[in-house]
Amino acid sequence: MSIIQEINEAWGWVDIDPVEVVGENDFGNLMIKDSQGRYWRLCPEDVYCEVVAQNREELDQLSCDQEFLEDWNMQLLVEQAQEQLGPLTEGRKYCLVTPGVLGGEYIISNIKTAPLIELIRFSGDLANQIKDLPDGAQIQLKVID
């Protein structure tokens, strides 16, 4: 299955109609162009996929925003992860073991590597399951083989 199909399968419920991945970072964040020419950010560590630019011009403006770039590049965390876990291998990304939305911290002890496809699937499934819960709601995770 292609990465576009994986995004559609895992995140289609947010009404994204992906046509192209135009960017990615070492934590599996993807910048995705949809069929309407909008740009979405898929952020596995915070389990969201949302429109960040309505068109290419807005995306170009966003790419000049230092706060956005700092958040996107995650440079300090990437450097720590590379030092602790080594360089990424083909198809893998750094990730938070416990996602930020579930209280996971952006610290090296909460970082591992995982296949990008698994990050897309897991984050989409988790986001869909918790989308209607209020902030601070108690949840129970069940791991099923």
XYZ file of C-alpha atoms in Angstrom:
145
model
C 0.000 0.000 0.000
C 1.361 3.465 -0.840
C 1.901 6.149 1.774
C -1.012 8.123 0.260
C -3.283 5.098 0.684
C -2.054 4.648 4.273
C -2.820 8.301 5.081
C -6.251 7.968 3.524
C -6.986 4.744 5.439
C -5.777 6.049 8.809
C -6.850 9.692 8.578
C -9.639 9.812 5.975
C -12.130 10.412 8.776
C -10.811 14.019 9.072
C -11.897 14.584 5.436
C -8.407 14.677 4.006
C -8.120 13.587 0.372
C -4.328 13.257 0.071
C -2.607 13.408 -3.299
C 1.044 14.073 -2.440
C 3.429 14.149 0.516
C 5.469 17.312 -0.022
C 7.558 17.175 3.153
C 8.469 15.066 6.152
C 10.629 15.387 9.221
C 12.591 12.924 11.353
C 9.629 12.489 13.736
C 7.277 11.361 10.983
C 5.438 14.654 10.613
C 4.155 14.897 7.071
C 3.156 17.891 4.968
C 0.437 16.622 2.666
C -1.183 18.283 -0.330
C -4.845 17.389 -0.821
C -7.032 17.271 -3.921
C -8.225 20.844 -3.274
C -4.686 22.264 -3.165
C -4.680 22.659 0.633
C -1.764 21.564 2.807
C -2.195 19.432 5.906
C 0.228 18.634 8.700
C 0.057 15.108 10.037
C 1.717 15.097 13.458
C 1.966 11.557 14.881
C 3.435 12.568 18.258
C 0.483 14.851 19.023
C -1.990 12.718 17.027
C -3.475 15.321 14.732
C -3.883 15.929 11.036
C -5.112 19.403 10.142
C -4.999 22.022 7.418
C -2.097 24.436 7.930
C -2.288 26.286 4.591
C -5.113 26.838 2.132
C -2.770 27.064 -0.876
C 0.880 27.053 -1.947
C 1.293 30.769 -1.217
C 0.222 30.253 2.406
C 2.537 27.245 2.687
C 5.433 29.340 1.393
C 4.635 31.986 4.020
C 4.478 29.318 6.713
C 7.870 28.000 5.655
C 9.338 31.418 6.520
C 7.777 31.468 10.003
C 10.592 30.806 12.494
C 8.254 29.440 15.183
C 6.749 26.967 12.721
C 10.184 25.946 11.437
C 11.491 25.375 14.952
C 8.472 23.201 15.746
C 8.738 21.364 12.422
C 12.490 20.679 12.545
C 12.598 19.672 16.244
C 16.373 20.115 15.927
C 17.401 19.669 19.576
C 15.245 16.566 19.994
C 16.472 15.104 16.698
C 20.091 15.622 17.790
C 19.419 13.935 21.147
C 17.637 11.044 19.450
C 20.458 10.581 16.933
C 23.010 10.544 19.738
C 21.022 8.113 21.899
C 19.384 5.877 19.276
C 21.629 6.313 16.271
C 20.732 7.454 12.777
C 17.397 6.525 11.255
C 17.253 3.574 8.908
C 15.111 3.325 5.782
C 11.404 3.798 6.482
C 11.813 4.539 10.210
C 11.255 7.728 12.200
C 11.818 8.832 15.758
C 8.627 8.876 17.825
C 7.252 9.484 21.276
C 6.528 6.178 22.996
C 3.659 7.851 24.840
C 2.162 10.511 22.564
C 2.009 14.073 23.831
C -1.786 14.018 23.795
C -1.654 11.207 26.376
C 0.801 13.052 28.604
C 4.008 11.854 26.973
C 6.916 14.212 27.336
C 9.335 15.405 24.696
C 12.309 13.859 26.487
C 14.825 11.294 25.312
C 13.535 8.573 27.665
C 10.169 8.762 25.823
C 11.675 8.471 22.337
C 12.196 5.349 20.229
C 12.079 4.594 16.507
C 9.216 3.049 14.553
C 8.238 2.477 10.930
C 6.604 5.584 9.442
C 3.638 3.522 8.244
C 2.992 2.323 11.812
C 3.134 5.908 13.102
C 0.560 6.967 10.517
C -1.741 4.056 11.363
C -1.408 4.274 15.149
C -1.820 8.042 15.365
C -4.851 8.029 13.053
C -6.531 5.238 14.994
C -5.806 6.825 18.369
C -6.940 10.288 17.226
C -10.183 8.835 15.890
C -10.867 7.037 19.181
C -10.266 10.087 21.392
C -11.556 12.864 19.112
C -14.750 13.469 21.091
C -13.217 13.293 24.568
C -12.811 16.500 26.556
C -9.325 17.598 27.620
C -8.248 15.778 30.763
C -10.609 12.839 30.243
C -9.456 9.537 31.700
C -8.751 6.811 29.158
C -7.791 3.165 29.346
C -5.520 1.649 26.725
C -5.999 -1.991 25.811
C -3.375 -3.731 23.724
C -4.879 -6.444 21.536
C -2.699 -8.943 19.670
